[in-house]
Coordinates of C-alpha atoms and ligand atoms in Angstrom, one line a residue:
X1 CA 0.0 0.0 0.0
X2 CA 1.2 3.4 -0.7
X3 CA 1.2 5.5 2.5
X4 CA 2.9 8.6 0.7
X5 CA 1.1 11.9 0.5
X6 CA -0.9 12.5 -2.8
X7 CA 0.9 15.7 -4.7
X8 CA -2.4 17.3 -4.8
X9 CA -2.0 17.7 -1.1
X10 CA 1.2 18.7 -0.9
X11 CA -0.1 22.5 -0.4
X12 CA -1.1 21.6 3.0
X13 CA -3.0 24.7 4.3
X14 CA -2.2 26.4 7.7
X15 CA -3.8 27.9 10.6
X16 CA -3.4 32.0 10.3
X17 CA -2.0 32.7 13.3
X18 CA -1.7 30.6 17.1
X19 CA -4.3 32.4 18.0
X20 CA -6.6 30.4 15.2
X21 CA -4.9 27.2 16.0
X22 CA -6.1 27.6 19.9
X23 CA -9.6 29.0 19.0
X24 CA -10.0 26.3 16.8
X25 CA -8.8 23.5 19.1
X26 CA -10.7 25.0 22.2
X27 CA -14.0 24.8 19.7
X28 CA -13.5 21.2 19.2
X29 CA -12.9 20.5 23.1
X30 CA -15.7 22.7 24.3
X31 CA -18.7 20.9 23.5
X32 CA -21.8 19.3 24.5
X33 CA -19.6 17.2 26.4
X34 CA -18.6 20.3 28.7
X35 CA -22.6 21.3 29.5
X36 CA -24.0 17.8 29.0
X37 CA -21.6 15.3 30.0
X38 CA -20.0 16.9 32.8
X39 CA -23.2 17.8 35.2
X40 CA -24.2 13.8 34.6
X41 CA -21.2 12.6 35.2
X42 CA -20.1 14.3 38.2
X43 CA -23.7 14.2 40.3
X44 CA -23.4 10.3 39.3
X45 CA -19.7 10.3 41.2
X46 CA -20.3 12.1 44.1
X47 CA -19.9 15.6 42.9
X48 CA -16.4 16.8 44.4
X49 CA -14.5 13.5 44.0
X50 CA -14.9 13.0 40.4
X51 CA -13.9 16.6 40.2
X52 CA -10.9 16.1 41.6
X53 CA -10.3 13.2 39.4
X54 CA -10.7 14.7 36.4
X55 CA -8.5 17.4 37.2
X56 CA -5.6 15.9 38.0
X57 CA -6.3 13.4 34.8
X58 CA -6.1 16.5 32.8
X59 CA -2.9 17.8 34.6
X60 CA -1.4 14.9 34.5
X61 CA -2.2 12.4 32.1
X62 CA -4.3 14.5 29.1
X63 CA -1.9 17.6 28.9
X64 CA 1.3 15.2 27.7
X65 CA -1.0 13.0 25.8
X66 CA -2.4 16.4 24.0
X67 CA 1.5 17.4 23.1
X68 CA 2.1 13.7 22.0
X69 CA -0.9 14.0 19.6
X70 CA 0.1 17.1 18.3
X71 CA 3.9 16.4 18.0
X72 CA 2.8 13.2 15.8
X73 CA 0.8 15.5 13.8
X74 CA 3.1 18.5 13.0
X75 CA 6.0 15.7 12.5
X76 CA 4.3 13.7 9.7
X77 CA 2.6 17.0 8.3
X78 CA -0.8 14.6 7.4
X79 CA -3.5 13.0 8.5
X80 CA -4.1 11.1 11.5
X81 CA -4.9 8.0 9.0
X82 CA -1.7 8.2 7.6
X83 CA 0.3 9.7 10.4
X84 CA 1.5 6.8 12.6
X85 CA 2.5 4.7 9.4
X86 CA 4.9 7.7 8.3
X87 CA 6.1 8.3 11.2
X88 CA 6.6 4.0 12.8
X89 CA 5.9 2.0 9.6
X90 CA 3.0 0.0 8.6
X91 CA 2.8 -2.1 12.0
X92 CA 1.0 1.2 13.2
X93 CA -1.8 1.3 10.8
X94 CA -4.3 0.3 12.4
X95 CA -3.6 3.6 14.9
X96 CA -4.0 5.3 12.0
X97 CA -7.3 3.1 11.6
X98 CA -9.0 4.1 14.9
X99 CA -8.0 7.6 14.9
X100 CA -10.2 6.9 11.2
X101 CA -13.0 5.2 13.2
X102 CA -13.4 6.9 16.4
X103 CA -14.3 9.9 15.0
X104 CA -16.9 8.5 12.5
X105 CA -18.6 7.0 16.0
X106 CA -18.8 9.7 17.8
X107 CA -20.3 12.0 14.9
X108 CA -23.1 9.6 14.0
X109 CA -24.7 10.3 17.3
X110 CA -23.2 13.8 18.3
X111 CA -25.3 15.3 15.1
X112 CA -28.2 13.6 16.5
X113 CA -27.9 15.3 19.6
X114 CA -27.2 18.4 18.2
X115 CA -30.9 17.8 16.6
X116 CA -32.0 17.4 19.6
X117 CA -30.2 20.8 20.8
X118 CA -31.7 22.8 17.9
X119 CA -35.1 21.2 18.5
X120 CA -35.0 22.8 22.0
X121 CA -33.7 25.7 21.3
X122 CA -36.7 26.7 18.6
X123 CA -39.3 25.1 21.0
X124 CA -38.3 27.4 23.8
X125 CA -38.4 30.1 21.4
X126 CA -41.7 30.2 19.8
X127 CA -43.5 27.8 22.2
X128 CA -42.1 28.2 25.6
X129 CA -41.3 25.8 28.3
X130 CA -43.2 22.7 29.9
X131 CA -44.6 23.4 33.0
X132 CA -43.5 20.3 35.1
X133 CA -41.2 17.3 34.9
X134 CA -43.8 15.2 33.3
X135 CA -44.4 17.7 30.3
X136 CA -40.3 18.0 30.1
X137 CA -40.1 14.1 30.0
X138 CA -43.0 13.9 27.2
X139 CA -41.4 16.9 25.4
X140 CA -38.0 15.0 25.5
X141 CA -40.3 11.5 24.2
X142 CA -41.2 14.2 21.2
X143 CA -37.8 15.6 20.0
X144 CA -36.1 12.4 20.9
X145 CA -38.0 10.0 18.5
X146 CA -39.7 10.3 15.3
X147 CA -39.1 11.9 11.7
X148 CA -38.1 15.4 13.7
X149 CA -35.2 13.5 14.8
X150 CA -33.8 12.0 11.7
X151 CA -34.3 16.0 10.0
X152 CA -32.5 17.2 13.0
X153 CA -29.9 14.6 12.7
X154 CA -29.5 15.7 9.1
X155 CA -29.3 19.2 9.2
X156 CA -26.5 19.3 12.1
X157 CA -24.7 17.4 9.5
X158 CA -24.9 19.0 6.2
X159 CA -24.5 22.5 8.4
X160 CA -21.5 21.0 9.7
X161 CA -20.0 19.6 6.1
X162 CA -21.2 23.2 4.9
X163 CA -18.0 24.4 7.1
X164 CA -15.7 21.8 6.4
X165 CA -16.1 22.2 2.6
X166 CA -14.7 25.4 3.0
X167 CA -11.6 24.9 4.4
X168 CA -9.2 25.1 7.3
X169 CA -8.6 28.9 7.3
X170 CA -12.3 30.0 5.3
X171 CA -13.9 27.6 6.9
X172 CA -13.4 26.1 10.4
X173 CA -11.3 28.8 11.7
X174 CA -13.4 31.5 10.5
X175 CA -16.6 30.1 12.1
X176 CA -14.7 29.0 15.1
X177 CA -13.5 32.8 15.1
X178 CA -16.8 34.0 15.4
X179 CA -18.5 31.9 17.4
X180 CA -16.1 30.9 20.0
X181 CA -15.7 34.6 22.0
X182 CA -19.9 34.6 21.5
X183 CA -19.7 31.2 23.5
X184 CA -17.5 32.9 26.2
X185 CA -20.0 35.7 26.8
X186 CA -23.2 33.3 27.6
X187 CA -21.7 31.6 29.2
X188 CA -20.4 34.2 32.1
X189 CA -24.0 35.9 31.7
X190 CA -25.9 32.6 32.2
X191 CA -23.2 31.5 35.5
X192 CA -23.5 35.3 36.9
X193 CA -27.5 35.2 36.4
X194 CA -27.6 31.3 38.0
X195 CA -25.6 33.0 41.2
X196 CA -29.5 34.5 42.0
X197 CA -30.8 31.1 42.0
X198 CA -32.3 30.5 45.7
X199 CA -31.1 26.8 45.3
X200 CA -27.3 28.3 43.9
X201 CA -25.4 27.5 47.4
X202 CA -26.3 24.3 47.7
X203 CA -25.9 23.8 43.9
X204 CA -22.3 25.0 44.2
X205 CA -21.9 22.8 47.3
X206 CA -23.1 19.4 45.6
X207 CA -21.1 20.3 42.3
X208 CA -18.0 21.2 43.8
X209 CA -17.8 20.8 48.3
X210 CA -19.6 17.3 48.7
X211 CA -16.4 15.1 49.0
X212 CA -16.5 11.6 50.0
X213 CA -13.0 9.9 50.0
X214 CA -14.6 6.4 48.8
X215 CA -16.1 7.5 45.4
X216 CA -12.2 8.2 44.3
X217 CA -12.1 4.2 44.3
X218 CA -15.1 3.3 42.8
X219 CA -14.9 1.9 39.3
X220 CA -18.2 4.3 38.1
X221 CA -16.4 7.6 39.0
X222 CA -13.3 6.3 38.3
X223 CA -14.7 5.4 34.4
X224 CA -16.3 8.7 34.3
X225 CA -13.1 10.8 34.9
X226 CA -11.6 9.2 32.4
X227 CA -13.9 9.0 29.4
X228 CA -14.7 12.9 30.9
X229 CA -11.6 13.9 30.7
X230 CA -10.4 12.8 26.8
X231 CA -13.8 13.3 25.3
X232 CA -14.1 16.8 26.9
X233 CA -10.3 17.4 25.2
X234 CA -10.7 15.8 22.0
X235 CA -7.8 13.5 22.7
X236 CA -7.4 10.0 22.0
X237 CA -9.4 10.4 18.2
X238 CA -7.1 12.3 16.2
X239 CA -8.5 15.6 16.3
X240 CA -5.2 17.2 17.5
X241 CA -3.0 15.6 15.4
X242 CA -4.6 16.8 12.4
X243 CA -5.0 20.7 13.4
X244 CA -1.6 20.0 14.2
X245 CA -0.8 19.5 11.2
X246 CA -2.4 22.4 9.7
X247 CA 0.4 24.2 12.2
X248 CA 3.6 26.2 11.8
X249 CA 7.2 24.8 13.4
X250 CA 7.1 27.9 14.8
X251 CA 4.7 27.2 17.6
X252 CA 5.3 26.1 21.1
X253 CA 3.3 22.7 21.5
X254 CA 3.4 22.6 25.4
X255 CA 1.9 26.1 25.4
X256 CA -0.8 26.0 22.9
X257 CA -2.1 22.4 24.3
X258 CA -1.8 24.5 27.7
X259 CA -4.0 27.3 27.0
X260 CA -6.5 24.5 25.5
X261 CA -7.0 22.4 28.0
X262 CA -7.2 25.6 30.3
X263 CA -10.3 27.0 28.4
X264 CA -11.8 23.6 28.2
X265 CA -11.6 22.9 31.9
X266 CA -12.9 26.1 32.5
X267 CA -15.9 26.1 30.6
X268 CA -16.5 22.6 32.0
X269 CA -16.3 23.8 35.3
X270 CA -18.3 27.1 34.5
X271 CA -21.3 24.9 33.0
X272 CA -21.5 23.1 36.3
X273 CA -21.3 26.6 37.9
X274 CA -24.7 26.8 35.9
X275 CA -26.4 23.8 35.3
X276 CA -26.2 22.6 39.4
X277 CA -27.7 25.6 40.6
X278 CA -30.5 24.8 38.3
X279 CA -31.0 21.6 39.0
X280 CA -30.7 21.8 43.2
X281 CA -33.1 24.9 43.4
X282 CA -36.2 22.9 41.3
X283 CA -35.2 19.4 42.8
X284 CA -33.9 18.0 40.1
X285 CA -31.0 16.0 40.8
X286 CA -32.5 12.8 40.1
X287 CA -33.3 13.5 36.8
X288 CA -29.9 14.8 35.9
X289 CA -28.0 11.8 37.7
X290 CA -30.6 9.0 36.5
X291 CA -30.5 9.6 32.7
X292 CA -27.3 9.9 31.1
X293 CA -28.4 11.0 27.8
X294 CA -31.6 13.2 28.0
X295 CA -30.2 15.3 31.6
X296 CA -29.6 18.2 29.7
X297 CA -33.0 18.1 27.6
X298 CA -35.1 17.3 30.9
X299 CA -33.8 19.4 33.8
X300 CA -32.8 22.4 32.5
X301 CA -36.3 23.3 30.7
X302 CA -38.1 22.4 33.4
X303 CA -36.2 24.1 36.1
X304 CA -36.3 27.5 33.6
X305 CA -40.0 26.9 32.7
X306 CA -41.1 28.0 36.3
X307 CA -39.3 31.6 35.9
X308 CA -42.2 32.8 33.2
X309 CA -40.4 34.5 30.3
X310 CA -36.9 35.2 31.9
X311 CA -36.6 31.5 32.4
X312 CA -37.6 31.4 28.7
X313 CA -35.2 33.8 27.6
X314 CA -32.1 32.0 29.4
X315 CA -33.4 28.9 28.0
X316 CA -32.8 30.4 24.3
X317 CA -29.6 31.3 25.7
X318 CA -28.9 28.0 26.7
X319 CA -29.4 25.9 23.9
X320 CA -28.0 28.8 21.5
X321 CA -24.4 28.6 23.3
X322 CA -25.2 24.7 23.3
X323 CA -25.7 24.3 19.8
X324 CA -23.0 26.7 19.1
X325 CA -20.3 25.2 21.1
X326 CA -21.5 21.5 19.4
X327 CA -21.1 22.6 16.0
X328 CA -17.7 23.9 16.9
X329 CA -17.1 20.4 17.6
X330 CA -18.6 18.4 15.0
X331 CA -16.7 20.2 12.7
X332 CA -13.9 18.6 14.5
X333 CA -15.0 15.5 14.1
X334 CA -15.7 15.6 10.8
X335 CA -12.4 16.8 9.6
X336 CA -10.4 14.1 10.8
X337 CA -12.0 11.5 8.7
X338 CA -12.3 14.3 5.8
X339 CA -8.4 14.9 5.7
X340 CA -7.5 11.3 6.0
X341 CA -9.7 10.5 2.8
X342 CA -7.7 13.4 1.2
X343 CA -4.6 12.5 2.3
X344 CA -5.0 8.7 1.4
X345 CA -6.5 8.7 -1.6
X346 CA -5.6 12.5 -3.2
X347 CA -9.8 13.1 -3.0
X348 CA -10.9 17.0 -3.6
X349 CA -12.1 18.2 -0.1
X350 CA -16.2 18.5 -1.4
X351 CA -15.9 15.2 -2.3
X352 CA -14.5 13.6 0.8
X353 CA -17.1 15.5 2.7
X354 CA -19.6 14.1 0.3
X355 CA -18.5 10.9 1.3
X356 CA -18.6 10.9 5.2
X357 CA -21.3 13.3 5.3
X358 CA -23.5 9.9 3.6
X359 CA -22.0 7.5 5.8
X360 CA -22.1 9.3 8.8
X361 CA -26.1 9.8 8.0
X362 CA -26.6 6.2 7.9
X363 CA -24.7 5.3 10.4
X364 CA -26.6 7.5 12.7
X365 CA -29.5 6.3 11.9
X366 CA -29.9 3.9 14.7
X367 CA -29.5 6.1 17.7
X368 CA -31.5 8.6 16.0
X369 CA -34.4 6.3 16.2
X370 CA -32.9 3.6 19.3
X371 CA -31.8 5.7 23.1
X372 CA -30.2 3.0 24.2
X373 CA -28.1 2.7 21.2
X374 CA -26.8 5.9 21.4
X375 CA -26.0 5.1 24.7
X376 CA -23.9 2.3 23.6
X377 CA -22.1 4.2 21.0
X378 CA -21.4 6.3 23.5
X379 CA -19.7 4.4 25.9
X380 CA -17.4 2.6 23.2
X381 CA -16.8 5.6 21.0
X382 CA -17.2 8.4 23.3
X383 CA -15.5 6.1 26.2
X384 CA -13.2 3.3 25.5
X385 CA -11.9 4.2 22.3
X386 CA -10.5 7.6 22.9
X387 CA -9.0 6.3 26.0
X388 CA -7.1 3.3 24.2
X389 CA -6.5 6.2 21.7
X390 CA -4.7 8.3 24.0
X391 CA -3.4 4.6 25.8
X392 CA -1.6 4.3 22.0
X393 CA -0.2 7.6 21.1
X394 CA 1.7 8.0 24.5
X395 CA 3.0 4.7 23.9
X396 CA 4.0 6.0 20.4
X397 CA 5.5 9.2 21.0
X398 CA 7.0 8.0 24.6
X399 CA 8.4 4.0 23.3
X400 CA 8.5 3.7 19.5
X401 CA 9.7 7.2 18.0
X402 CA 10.5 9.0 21.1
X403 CA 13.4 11.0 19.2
X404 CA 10.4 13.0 16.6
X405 CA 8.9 14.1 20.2
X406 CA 11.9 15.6 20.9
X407 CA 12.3 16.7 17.4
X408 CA 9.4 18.7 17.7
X409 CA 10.0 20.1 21.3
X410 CA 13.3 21.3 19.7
X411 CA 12.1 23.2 16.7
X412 CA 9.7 24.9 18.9
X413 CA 12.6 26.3 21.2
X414 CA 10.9 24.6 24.0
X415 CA 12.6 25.0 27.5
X416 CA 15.0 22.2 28.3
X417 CA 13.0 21.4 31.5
X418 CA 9.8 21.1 30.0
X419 CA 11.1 18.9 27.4
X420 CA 12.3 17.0 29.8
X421 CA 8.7 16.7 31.7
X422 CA 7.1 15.7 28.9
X423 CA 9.5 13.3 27.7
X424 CA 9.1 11.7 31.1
X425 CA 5.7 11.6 31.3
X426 CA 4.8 10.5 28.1
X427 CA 7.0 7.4 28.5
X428 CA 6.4 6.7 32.4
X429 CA 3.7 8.4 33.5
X430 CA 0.9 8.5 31.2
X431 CA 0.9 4.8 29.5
X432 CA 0.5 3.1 32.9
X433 CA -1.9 5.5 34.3
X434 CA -4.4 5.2 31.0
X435 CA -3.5 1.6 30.6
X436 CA -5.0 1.4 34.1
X437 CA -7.9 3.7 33.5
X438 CA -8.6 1.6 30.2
X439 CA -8.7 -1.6 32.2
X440 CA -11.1 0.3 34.5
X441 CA -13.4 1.4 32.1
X442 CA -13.7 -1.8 30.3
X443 CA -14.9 -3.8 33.4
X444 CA -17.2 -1.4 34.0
X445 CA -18.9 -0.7 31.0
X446 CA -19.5 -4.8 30.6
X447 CA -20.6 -5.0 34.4
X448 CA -23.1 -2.5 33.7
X449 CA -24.1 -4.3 30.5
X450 CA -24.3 -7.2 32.8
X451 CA -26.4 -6.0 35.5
Ligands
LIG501 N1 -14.9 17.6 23.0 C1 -16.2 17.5 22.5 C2 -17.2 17.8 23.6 O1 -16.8 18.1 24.7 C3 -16.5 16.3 21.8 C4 -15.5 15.7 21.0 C5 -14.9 14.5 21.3 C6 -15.1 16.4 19.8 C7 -13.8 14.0 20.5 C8 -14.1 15.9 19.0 C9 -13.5 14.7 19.4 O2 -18.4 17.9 23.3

């Protein structure tokens, strides 16, 4: 097979500036995972403890991983299809294979979720709100199934190829441009307005103060962390190594994935600074903690629906800066597959984006119509593949070509200290700890399949 890059692609585009590269890569990371996934996941765990968790996987784990991913990419200058081969021969293919597959996974049922997004965004709009926790749940039946769902499902995705089809810089960076500093500015108005909340103490309390020293051994919160903490960064898919290959030698890897992972955590943090007040002044914790896919959907229009038209107004707030940060995403997602088509078989952009645009239609079909389906692709794609992705690329980076690591530390004039650090880390540190988080996550994901 030839693993070489087609000619046609040897004009590889590139970010404008750092600045692009950083908006860009915070726009994949900040998601519906940041507003949806992280209020589930952390009143599942114990609030505090799974906190805590995720932090110091972040700090410790992720931000190596993240300079791993983007090393490999800005090494081989391609996609992350093609990038391990170049870089450790053909043995690594099928890296390049998962960092092809994962993302086709996870945007199958992200766009149906987005649907699901828009759909609430427009009913709170020109509708308004259910009244009580049995309309939400019967509102949730009525976006979540049906022909509405497969539309939905559609139009995230040919919005999101509409992007991609433009381009790195006219496309993804200019949108993420736009949109990203929008996203910031919701979001602090929606976390100073929830401070009013009467239930915003105890919110903040259960979200961040309740702390039980057990739940940082049990296998749920444990699992959750994890799959929190690499979905919520992009990592383990491919995502960074191919904007990192859209990136000058210039740049400093350590600090861009930095400032990244900052923002992410941030906004993570800041949506539970939102979302928990919500939920603990209307009594909704059970909701949130008891489904893992419709939380979002449920709680927060039912807490807001008992404010009259303020509560409606923050709800169009809501979902806008929902749907906004998700598309930021998707785009993500959809451009790893794109380039890797591109790169593989010298395909014009439009028509690679033709191509997974289809497939990823169909292959959404089933958790567009099925819950518990999405939940399943969720756990694999959205859980145990991005962790055995990031398990695989510190491994890489840290065992098989540790010298283009350095390589790209050293172009990048980073400190000698820092290099060291990572170096360490990625060959030490991080391969055991995911390895062990892998392992985890596995036994409990089929022990709740089980039960
Ligand atoms: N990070 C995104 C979110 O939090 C989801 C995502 C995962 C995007 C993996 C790209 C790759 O919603």
């Amino acid at each position: 097979m030839d693993f070489i890059l087609n000619k046609k692609n040897s004009q590889r585009e590139q970010w404008t500036s750092k600045l692009g590269f950083i908006l860009a890569a915070a726009g994949s990371a900040v998601g519906l995972g940041n507003l949806w996934g992280f209020a589930y996941r952390s009143s599942q765990g114990g609030g505090a403890a799974f906190v805590i968790l995720y932090i110091l996987i972040v700090l410790i784990v992720c931000l190596p991983v993240f300079v791993a991913e983007m090393a490999l990419g800005r090494n081989a200058i391609s996609s992350s299809l093609i990038a391990p081969v170049k870089l450790g021969g053909k043995n690594w293919y099928p890296l390049g294979i998962l960092f092809f597959i994962a993302p086709l996974g996870i945007a199958s049922y992200y766009s149906v979720i987005m649907g699901w997004t828009a759909d609430t965004f427009f009913h709170s709009l020109f509708f308004g709100l259910p009244k009580d926790l049995s309309e939400a749940e019967n509102f949730f039946g009525s976006i979540s199934s049906g022909s509405s769902v497969l539309l939905g499902h559609l139009l995230s995705l040919v919005l999101t190829a509409v992007v991609v089809s433009s381009g790195i810089k006219k496309g993804i960076e200019k949108v993420t441009r736009f949109f990203m500093p929008i996203l910031f500015f919701i979001l602090l108005l929606l976390a100073i307005w929830a401070t009013s909340l009467s239930g915003a103490w105890e919110g903040y309390k259960t979200f961040l103060l309740k702390f039980e020293l057990s739940q940082l051994a049990n296998p749920q919160t444990i699992r959750n962390a994890f799959t929190q903490a690499f979905f919520s960064l992009s990592l383990g898919i491919g995502v960074m190594v191919t904007y990192a290959s859209y990136l000058s030698k210039k740049s400093n890897l350590p600090k861009l994935s930095f400032g990244v992972a900052l923002l992410d955590t941030l906004v993570g943090l800041m949506a539970g600074l939102i979302t928990f007040p919500i939920v603990l002044t209307f009594g909704l914790s059970e909701t949130i903690s008891e489904s893992t896919v419709g939380a979002l959907f449920i709680s927060i229009p039912t807490g807001l629906g008992a404010y009259g038209i303020a509560g409606r107004l923050v709800a169009v707030a809501f979902f806008a800066l929902a749907y906004i940060a998700a598309i930021t995403s998707s785009v993500s997602l959809l451009e790893v597959p794109v380039s890797s088509l591109m790169d593989k078989f010298g395909f014009k952009r439009g028509k690679s984006v033709c191509i997974i645009t289809i497939i990823l239609f169909l292959a959404g079909i089933p958790s567009a119509l099925n819950l518990n389906i999405l939940g399943i692709f969720d756990s694999i794609f959205g859980g145990v593949f991005l962790i055995l992705g990031g398990f695989l690329v510190s491994f890489f980076m840290g065992w098989v070509v540790p010298g283009k690591l350095n390589e790209e530390l050293n172009v990048s004039k980073v400190g000698t200290k820092t290099t060291r650090y990572l170096i360490f880390m990625t060959k030490w540190i991080s391969p055991p700890i995911i390895g062990f988080g892998l392992v985890i996550s596995i036994f409990d994901l089929i022990k709740g399949w089980m039960s």
